[in-house]
Coordinates of C-alpha atoms and ligand atoms in Angstrom, one line a residue:
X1 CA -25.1 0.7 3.0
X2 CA -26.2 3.4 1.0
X3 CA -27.7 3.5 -2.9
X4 CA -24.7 3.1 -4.6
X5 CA -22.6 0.6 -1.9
X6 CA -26.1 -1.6 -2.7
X7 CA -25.8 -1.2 -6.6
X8 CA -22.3 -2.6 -6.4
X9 CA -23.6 -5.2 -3.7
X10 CA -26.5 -6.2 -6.6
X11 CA -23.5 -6.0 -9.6
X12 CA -21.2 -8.3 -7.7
X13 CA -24.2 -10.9 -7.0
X14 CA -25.0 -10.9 -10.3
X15 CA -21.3 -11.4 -11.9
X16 CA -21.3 -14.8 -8.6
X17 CA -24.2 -16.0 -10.1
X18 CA -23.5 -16.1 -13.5
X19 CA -20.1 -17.7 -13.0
X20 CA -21.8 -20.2 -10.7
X21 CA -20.9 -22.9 -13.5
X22 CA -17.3 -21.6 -14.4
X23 CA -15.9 -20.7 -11.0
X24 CA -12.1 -21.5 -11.0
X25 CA -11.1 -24.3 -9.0
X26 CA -9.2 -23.5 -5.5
X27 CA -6.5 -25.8 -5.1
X28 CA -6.3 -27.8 -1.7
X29 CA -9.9 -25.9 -1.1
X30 CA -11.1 -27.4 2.1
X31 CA -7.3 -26.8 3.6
X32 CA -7.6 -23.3 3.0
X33 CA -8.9 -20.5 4.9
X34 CA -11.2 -17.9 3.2
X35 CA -11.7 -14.4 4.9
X36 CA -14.2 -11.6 3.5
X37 CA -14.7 -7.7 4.1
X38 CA -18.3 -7.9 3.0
X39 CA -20.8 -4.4 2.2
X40 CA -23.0 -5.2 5.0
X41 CA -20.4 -5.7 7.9
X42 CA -17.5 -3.6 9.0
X43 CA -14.1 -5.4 9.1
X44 CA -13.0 -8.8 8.0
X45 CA -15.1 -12.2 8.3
X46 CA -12.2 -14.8 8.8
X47 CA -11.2 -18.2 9.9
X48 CA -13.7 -19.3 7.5
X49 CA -13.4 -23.1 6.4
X50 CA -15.5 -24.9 3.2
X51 CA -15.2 -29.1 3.3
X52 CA -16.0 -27.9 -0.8
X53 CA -16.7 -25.5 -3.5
X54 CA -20.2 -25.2 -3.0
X55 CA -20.5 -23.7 0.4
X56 CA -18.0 -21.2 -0.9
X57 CA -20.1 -20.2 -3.7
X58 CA -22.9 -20.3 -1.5
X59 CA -21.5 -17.7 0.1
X60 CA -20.5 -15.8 -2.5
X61 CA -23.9 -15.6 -4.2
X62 CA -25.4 -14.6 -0.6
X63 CA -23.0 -11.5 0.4
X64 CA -21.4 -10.8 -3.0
X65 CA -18.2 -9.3 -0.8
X66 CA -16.7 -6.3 -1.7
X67 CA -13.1 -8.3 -0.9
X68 CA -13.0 -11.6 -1.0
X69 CA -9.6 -13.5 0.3
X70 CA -8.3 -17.3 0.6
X71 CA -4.8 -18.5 2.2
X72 CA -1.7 -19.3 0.5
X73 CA -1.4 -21.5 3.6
X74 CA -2.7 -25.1 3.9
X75 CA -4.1 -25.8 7.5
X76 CA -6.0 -29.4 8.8
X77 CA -8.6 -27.2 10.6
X78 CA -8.5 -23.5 8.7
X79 CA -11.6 -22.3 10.4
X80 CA -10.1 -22.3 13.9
X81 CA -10.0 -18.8 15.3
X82 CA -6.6 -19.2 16.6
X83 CA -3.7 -19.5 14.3
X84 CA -1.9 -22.4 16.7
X85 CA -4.8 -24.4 16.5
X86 CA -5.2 -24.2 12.9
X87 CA -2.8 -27.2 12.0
X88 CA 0.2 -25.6 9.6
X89 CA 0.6 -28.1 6.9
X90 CA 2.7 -26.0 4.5
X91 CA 2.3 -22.8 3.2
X92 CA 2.8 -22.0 -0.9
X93 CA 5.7 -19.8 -1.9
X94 CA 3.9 -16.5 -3.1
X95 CA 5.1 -13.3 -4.9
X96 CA 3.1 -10.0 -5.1
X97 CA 3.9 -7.9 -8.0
X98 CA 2.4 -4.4 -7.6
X99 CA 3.3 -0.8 -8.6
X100 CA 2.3 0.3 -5.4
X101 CA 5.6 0.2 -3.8
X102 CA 7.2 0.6 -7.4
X103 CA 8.3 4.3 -8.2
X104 CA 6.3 5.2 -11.5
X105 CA 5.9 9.2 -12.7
X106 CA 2.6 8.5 -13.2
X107 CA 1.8 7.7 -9.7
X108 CA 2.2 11.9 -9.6
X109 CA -0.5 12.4 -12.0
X110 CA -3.4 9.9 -10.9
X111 CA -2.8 9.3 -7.3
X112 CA -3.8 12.2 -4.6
X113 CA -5.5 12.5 -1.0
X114 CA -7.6 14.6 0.6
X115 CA -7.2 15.8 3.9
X116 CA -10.2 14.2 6.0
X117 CA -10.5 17.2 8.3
X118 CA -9.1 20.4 6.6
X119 CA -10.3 19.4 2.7
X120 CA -6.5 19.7 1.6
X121 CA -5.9 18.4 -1.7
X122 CA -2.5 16.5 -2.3
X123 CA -1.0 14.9 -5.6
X124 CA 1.2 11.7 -5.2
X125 CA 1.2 9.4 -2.2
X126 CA 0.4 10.3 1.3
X127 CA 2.4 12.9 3.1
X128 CA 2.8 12.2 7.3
X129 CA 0.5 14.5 7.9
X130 CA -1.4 17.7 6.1
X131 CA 0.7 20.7 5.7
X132 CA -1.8 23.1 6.5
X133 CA -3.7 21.4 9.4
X134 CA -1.4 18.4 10.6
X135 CA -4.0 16.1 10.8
X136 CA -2.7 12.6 9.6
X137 CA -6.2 11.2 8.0
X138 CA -6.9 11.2 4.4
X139 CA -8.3 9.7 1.9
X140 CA -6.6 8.2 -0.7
X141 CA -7.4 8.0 -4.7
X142 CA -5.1 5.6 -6.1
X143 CA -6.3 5.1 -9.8
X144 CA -4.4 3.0 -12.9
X145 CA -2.9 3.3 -15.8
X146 CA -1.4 2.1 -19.1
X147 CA 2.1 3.1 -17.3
X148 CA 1.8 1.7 -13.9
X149 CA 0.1 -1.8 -15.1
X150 CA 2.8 -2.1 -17.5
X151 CA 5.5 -1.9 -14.5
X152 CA 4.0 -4.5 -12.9
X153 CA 3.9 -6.8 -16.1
X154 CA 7.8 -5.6 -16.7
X155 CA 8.3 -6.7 -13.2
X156 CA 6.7 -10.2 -13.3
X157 CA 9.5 -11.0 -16.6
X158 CA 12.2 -10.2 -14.4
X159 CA 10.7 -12.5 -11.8
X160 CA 9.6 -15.5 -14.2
X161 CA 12.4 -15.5 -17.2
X162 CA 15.0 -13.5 -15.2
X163 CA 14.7 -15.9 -11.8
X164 CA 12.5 -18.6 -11.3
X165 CA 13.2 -20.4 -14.8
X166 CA 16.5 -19.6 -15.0
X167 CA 18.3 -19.8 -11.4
X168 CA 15.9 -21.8 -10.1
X169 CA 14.9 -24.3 -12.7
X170 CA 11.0 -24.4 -11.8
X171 CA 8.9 -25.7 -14.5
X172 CA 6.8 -23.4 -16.2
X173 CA 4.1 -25.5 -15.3
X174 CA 4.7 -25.2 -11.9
X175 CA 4.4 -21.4 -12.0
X176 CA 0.6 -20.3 -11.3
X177 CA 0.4 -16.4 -12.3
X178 CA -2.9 -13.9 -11.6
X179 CA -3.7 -10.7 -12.4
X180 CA -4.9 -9.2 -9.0
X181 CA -7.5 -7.3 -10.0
X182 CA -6.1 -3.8 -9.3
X183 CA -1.9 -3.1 -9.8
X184 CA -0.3 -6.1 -10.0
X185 CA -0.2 -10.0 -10.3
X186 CA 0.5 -12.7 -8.0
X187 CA 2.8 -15.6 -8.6
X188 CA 2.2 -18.9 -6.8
X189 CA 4.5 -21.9 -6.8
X190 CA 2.2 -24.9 -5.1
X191 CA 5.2 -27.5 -5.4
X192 CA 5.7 -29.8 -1.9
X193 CA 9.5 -28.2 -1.7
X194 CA 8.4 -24.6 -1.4
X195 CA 5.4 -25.3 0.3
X196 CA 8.1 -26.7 2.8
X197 CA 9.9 -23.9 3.4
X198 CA 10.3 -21.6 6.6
X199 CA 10.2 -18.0 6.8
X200 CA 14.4 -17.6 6.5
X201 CA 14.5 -19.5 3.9
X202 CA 11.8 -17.8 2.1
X203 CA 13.6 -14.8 3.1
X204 CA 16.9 -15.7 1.2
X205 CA 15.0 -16.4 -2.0
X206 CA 13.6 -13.0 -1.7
X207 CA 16.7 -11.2 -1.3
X208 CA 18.7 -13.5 -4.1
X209 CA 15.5 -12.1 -6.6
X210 CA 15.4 -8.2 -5.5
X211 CA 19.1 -8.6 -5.5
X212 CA 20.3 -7.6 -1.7
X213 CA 22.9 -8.6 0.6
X214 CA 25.2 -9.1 -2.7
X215 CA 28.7 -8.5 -1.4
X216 CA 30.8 -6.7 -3.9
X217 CA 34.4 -7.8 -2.2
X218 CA 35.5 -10.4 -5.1
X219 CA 36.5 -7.2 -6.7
X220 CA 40.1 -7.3 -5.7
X221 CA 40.5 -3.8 -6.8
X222 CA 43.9 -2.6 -7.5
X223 CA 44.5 1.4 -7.0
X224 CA 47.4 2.2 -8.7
X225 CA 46.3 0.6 -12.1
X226 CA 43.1 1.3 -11.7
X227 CA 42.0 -2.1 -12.1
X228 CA 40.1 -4.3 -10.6
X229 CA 38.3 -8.2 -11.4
X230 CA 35.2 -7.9 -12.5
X231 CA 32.6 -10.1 -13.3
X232 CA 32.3 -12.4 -16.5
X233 CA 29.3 -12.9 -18.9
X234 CA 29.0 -16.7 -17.9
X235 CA 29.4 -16.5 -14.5
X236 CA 26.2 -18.1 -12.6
X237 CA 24.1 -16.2 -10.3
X238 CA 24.2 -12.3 -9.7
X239 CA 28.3 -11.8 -11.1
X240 CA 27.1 -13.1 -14.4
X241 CA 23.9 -11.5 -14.4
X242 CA 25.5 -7.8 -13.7
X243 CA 28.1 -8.6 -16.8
X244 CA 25.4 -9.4 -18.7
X245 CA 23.3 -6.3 -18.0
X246 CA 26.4 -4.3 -18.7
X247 CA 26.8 -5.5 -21.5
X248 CA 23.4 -5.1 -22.6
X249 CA 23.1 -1.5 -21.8
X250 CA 26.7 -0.7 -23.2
X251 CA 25.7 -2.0 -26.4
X252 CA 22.7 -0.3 -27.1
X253 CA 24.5 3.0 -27.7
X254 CA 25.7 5.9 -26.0
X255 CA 22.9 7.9 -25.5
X256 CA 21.2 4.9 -24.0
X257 CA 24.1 4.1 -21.6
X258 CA 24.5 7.9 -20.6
X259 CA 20.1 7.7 -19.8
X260 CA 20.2 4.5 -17.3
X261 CA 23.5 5.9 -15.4
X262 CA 22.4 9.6 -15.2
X263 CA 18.7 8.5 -14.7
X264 CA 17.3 9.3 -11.1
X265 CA 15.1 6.8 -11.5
X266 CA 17.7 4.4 -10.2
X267 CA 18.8 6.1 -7.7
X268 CA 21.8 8.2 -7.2
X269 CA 23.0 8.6 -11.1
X270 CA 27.0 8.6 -11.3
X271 CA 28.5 12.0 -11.9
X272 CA 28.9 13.5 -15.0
X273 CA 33.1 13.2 -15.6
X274 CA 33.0 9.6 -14.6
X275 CA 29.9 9.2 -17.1
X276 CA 32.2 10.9 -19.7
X277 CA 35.0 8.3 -19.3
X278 CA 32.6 5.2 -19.1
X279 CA 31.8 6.2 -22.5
X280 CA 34.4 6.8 -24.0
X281 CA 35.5 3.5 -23.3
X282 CA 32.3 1.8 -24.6
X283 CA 33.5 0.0 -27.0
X284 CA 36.5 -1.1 -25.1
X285 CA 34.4 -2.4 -22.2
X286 CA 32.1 -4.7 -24.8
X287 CA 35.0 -6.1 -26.5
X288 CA 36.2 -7.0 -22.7
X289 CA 32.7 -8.5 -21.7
X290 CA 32.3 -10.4 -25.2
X291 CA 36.0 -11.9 -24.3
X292 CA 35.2 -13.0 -21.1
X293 CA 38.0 -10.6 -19.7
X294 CA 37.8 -10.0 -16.2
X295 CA 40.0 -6.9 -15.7
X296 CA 38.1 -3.7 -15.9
X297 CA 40.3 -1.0 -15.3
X298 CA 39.7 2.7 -15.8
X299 CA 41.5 5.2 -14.9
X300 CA 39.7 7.3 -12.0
X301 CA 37.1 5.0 -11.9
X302 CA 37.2 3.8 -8.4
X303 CA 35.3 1.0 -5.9
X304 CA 32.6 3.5 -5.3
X305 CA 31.7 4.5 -8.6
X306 CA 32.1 0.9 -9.7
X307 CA 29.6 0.3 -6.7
X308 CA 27.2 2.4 -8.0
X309 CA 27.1 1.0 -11.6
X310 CA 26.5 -2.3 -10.2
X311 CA 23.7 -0.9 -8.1
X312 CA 22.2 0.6 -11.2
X313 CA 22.5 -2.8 -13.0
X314 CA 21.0 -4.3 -9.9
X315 CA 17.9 -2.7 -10.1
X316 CA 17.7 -3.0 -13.8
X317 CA 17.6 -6.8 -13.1
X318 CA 15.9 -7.5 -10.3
X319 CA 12.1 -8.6 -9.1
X320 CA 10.9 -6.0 -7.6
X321 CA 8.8 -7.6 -5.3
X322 CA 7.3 -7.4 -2.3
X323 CA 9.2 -9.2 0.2
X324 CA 6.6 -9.1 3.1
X325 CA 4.2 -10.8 1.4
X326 CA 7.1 -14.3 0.2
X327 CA 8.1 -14.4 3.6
X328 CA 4.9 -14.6 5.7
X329 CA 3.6 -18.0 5.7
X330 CA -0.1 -17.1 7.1
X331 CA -0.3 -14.7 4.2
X332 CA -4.4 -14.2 2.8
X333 CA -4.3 -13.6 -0.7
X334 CA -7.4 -12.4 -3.2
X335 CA -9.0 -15.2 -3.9
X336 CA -9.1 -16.4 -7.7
X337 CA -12.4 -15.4 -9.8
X338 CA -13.3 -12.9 -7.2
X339 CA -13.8 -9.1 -8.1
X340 CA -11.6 -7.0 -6.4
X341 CA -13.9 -3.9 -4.7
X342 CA -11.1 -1.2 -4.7
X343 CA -11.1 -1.5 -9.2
X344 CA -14.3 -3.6 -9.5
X345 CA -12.1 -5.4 -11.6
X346 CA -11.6 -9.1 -11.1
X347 CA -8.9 -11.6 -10.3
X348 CA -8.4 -13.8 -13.6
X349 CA -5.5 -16.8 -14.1
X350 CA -3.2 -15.4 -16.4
X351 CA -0.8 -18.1 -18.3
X352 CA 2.4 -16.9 -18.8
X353 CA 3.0 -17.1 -22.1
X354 CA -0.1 -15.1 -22.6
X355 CA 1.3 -12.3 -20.2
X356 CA 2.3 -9.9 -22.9
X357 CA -1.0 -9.9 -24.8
X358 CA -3.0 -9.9 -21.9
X359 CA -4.6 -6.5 -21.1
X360 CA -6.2 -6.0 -17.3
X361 CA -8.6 -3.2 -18.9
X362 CA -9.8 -5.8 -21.6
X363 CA -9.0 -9.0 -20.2
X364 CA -10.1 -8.7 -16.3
X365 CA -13.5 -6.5 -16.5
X366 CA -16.4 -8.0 -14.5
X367 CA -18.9 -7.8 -16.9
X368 CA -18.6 -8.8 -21.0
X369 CA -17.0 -6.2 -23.2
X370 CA -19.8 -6.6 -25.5
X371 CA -22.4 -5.3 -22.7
X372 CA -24.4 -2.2 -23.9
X373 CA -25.8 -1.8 -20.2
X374 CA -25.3 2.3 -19.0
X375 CA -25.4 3.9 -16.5
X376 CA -25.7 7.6 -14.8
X377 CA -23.3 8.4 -12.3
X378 CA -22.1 11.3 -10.8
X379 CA -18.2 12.6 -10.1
X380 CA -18.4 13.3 -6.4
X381 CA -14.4 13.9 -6.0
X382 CA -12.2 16.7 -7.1
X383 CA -10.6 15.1 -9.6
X384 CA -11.3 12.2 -11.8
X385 CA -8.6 11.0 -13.6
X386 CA -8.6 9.2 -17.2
X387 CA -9.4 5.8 -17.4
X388 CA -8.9 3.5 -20.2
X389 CA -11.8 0.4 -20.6
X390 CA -11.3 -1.5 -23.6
X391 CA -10.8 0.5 -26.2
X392 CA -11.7 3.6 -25.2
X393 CA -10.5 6.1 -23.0
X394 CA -13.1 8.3 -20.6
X395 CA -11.4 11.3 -20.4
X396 CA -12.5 15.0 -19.2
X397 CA -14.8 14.1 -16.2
X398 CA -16.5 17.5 -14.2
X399 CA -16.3 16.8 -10.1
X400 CA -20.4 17.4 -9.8
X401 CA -21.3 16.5 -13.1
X402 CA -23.3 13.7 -14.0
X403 CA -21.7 11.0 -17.2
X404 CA -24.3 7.9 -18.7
X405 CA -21.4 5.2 -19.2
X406 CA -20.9 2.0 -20.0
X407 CA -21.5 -0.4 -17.1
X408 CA -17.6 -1.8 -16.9
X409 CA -16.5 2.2 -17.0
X410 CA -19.3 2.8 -14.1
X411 CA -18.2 0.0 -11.9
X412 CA -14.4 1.4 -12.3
X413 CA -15.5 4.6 -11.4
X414 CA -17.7 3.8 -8.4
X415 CA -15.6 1.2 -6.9
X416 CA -13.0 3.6 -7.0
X417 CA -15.1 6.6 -4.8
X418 CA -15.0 8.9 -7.0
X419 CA -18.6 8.8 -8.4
X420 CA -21.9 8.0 -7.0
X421 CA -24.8 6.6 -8.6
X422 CA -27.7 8.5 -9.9
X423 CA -29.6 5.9 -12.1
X424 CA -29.3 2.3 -13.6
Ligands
ZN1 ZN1 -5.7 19.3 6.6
ZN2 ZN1 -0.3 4.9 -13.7

């Protein structure tokens, strides 16, 4: 451990300690199994079991991990070291929400890596290997912002009010929702039905909500009137949903409609003529939607193009999520209340209704807002990127300079290895 790994070692204990009283409460605790990376230990501590709370913040207080994980699944014996003698009871349907695997423009602007052996410097996400010396080792800066938070919280609509109300009628109150301390949130549904589930049919929910393996053959597309059935504004499920969207986006204009089919971000926009004729018939198309009328011809608008609109559409609807995470049932996730060592932000319940108000750079920092503690770091990489805590944004930072900040901006800064620190 060096100074500053043993600073954030001392931080963390103190934020364990103080929340001693107001730990949140695990669910099905002693069922669950706990895993750590920990500042004093290389690699993960796991197959860790508690019979209660108290051993776990026992252990918290002592090692004050860096991460700090629990299972989704419910096990009898969750400390055995071998997964089939662990006792599967049921595992919790889970849903991780992060921009990580989200395409954002602002991932081009924050996010770079360094080549570990060459010193290359790289914006955006990591290449397969260094351009100038081929060596596949780097190390990665991947820092936040308004933008990228923001898709997450977009995303975690689509999957609550767009999905799991909706189609699949879970109570709100079933629906357990966390910020994860870094990108993203994590939705939890504890109910005995999806805790019952195998991995297929985890699977299927995950491709109904990121919208894949929809087949597009109801069409019955005629080619010498150009026609073809579409889909109706009340129709259930994915049909309905697309009409809807359509309708949405055709009615906001026809500079907004021309943006979301000629936008890359979506994929391969639709060319430019057939963009022409979609609008042109705008208006024609919304009075069809509005009237329930499922014939939606245009001439030289064909299957493909039609294809691609509903693509577009798709992904204008859909969760994305990441399905890895839904459909493995031995899944650790960050464990509730704990800080989260890559941000040194931490995990906090996040009702839903609150979602839109709630602000992880307010909201989820370790220590209170209010706190006038500073301290001296210095920027040890080549670039440090703005960051926004609270209020305020920290802006204009020198690689090899040395800042006094506050103490939330510090911990940021140094749990994100950019900065060292030089005095508390
Ligand atoms: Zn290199
Ligand atoms: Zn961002």
């Amino acid at each position: 451990m060096n100074l500053t790994q043993y600073y954030l070692y001392k931080l963390f204990q103190a934020y364990y300690k103080a929340h001693l009283k107001n730990y949140p409460t695990i669910s099905d605790l002693p069922n669950r199994e706990f895993a750590f990376i920990r500042w004093d230990h290389p690699g993960m501590q796991r197959h860790i079991g508690y019979p209660n709370s108290n051993f776990l913040l026992d252990y918290l207080v002592k090692y004050a991990p860096r991460h700090s994980y629990r299972s989704a699944t419910i096990y009898s014996t969750p400390s055995a070291d071998k997964m089939e003698h662990k006792g599967y009871l049921g595992c919790d349907f889970v849903v991780d929400i992060d921009s990580d695997h989200i395409p954002t423009s602002c991932q081009h602007r924050h996010n770079y890596v360094i080549c570990k052996n060459c010193g290359k410097l790289l914006l955006g996400d990591k290449p397969e290997e260094c351009p100038d010396c081929h060596s596949k080792k780097f190390k990665k800066i991947v820092w936040i912002c308004d933008e990228c938070l923001n898709v997450s919280k977009e995303q975690v609509h689509h999957l609550i009010d767009g999905f799991l109300l909706k189609d699949f009628n879970i109570p709100l109150s079933a629906i357990k929702l966390n910020f994860s301390g870094h990108r993203g949130y994590h939705v939890r549904i504890e109910s005995k039905v999806f805790r019952s589930l195998d991995q297929e049919e985890r699977r299927e929910i995950a491709d109904y909500v990121t919208g894949q393996g929809f087949s597009y053959n109801i069409w019955n597309y005629k080619p010498v009137q150009s026609n073809m059935s579409g889909f109706r504004i009340d129709q259930p499920g994915w049909p309905g949903k697309i009409a809807r969207e359509f309708y949405k986006v055709l009615s906001q204009g026809s500079d907004y409609t021309e943006n979301i089919f000629s936008n890359p971000r979506y994929g391969n926009p639709i060319r430019s003529n057939v963009l022409r004729i979609l609008i042109e018939r705008r208006i024609d198309l919304i009075r069809k939607l509005e009237n329930k009328n499922p014939i939606w011809g245009i001439p030289h608008v064909g299957p493909t193009t039609w294809h691609r609109i509903f693509e577009i559409l798709r992904d204008l609807i859909k969760a994305d999520i990441d399905v890895v995470v839904s459909i493995d049932v031995h899944r650790l996730i960050r464990l509730e209340g704990s800080i989260h060592g890559k941000a040194g932000l931490k995990v906090v319940d996040v009702p839903y209704e609150k979602l839109d108000e709630f602000d992880p750079l307010t909201d989820a920092l370790t220590f209170p807002k209010e706190s006038t503690n500073k301290l001296t770091i210095k920027i040890t990489a080549p670039i440090c990127p703005p960051i926004r805590i609270g209020k305020i944004t920290y802006d204009n930072f020198q690689p090899d300079e040395e800042y006094t900040v506050p103490l939330n901006v510090g911990l940021f800064l140094l749990c994100k290895d950019v900065a060292e620190l030089i005095k508390n």
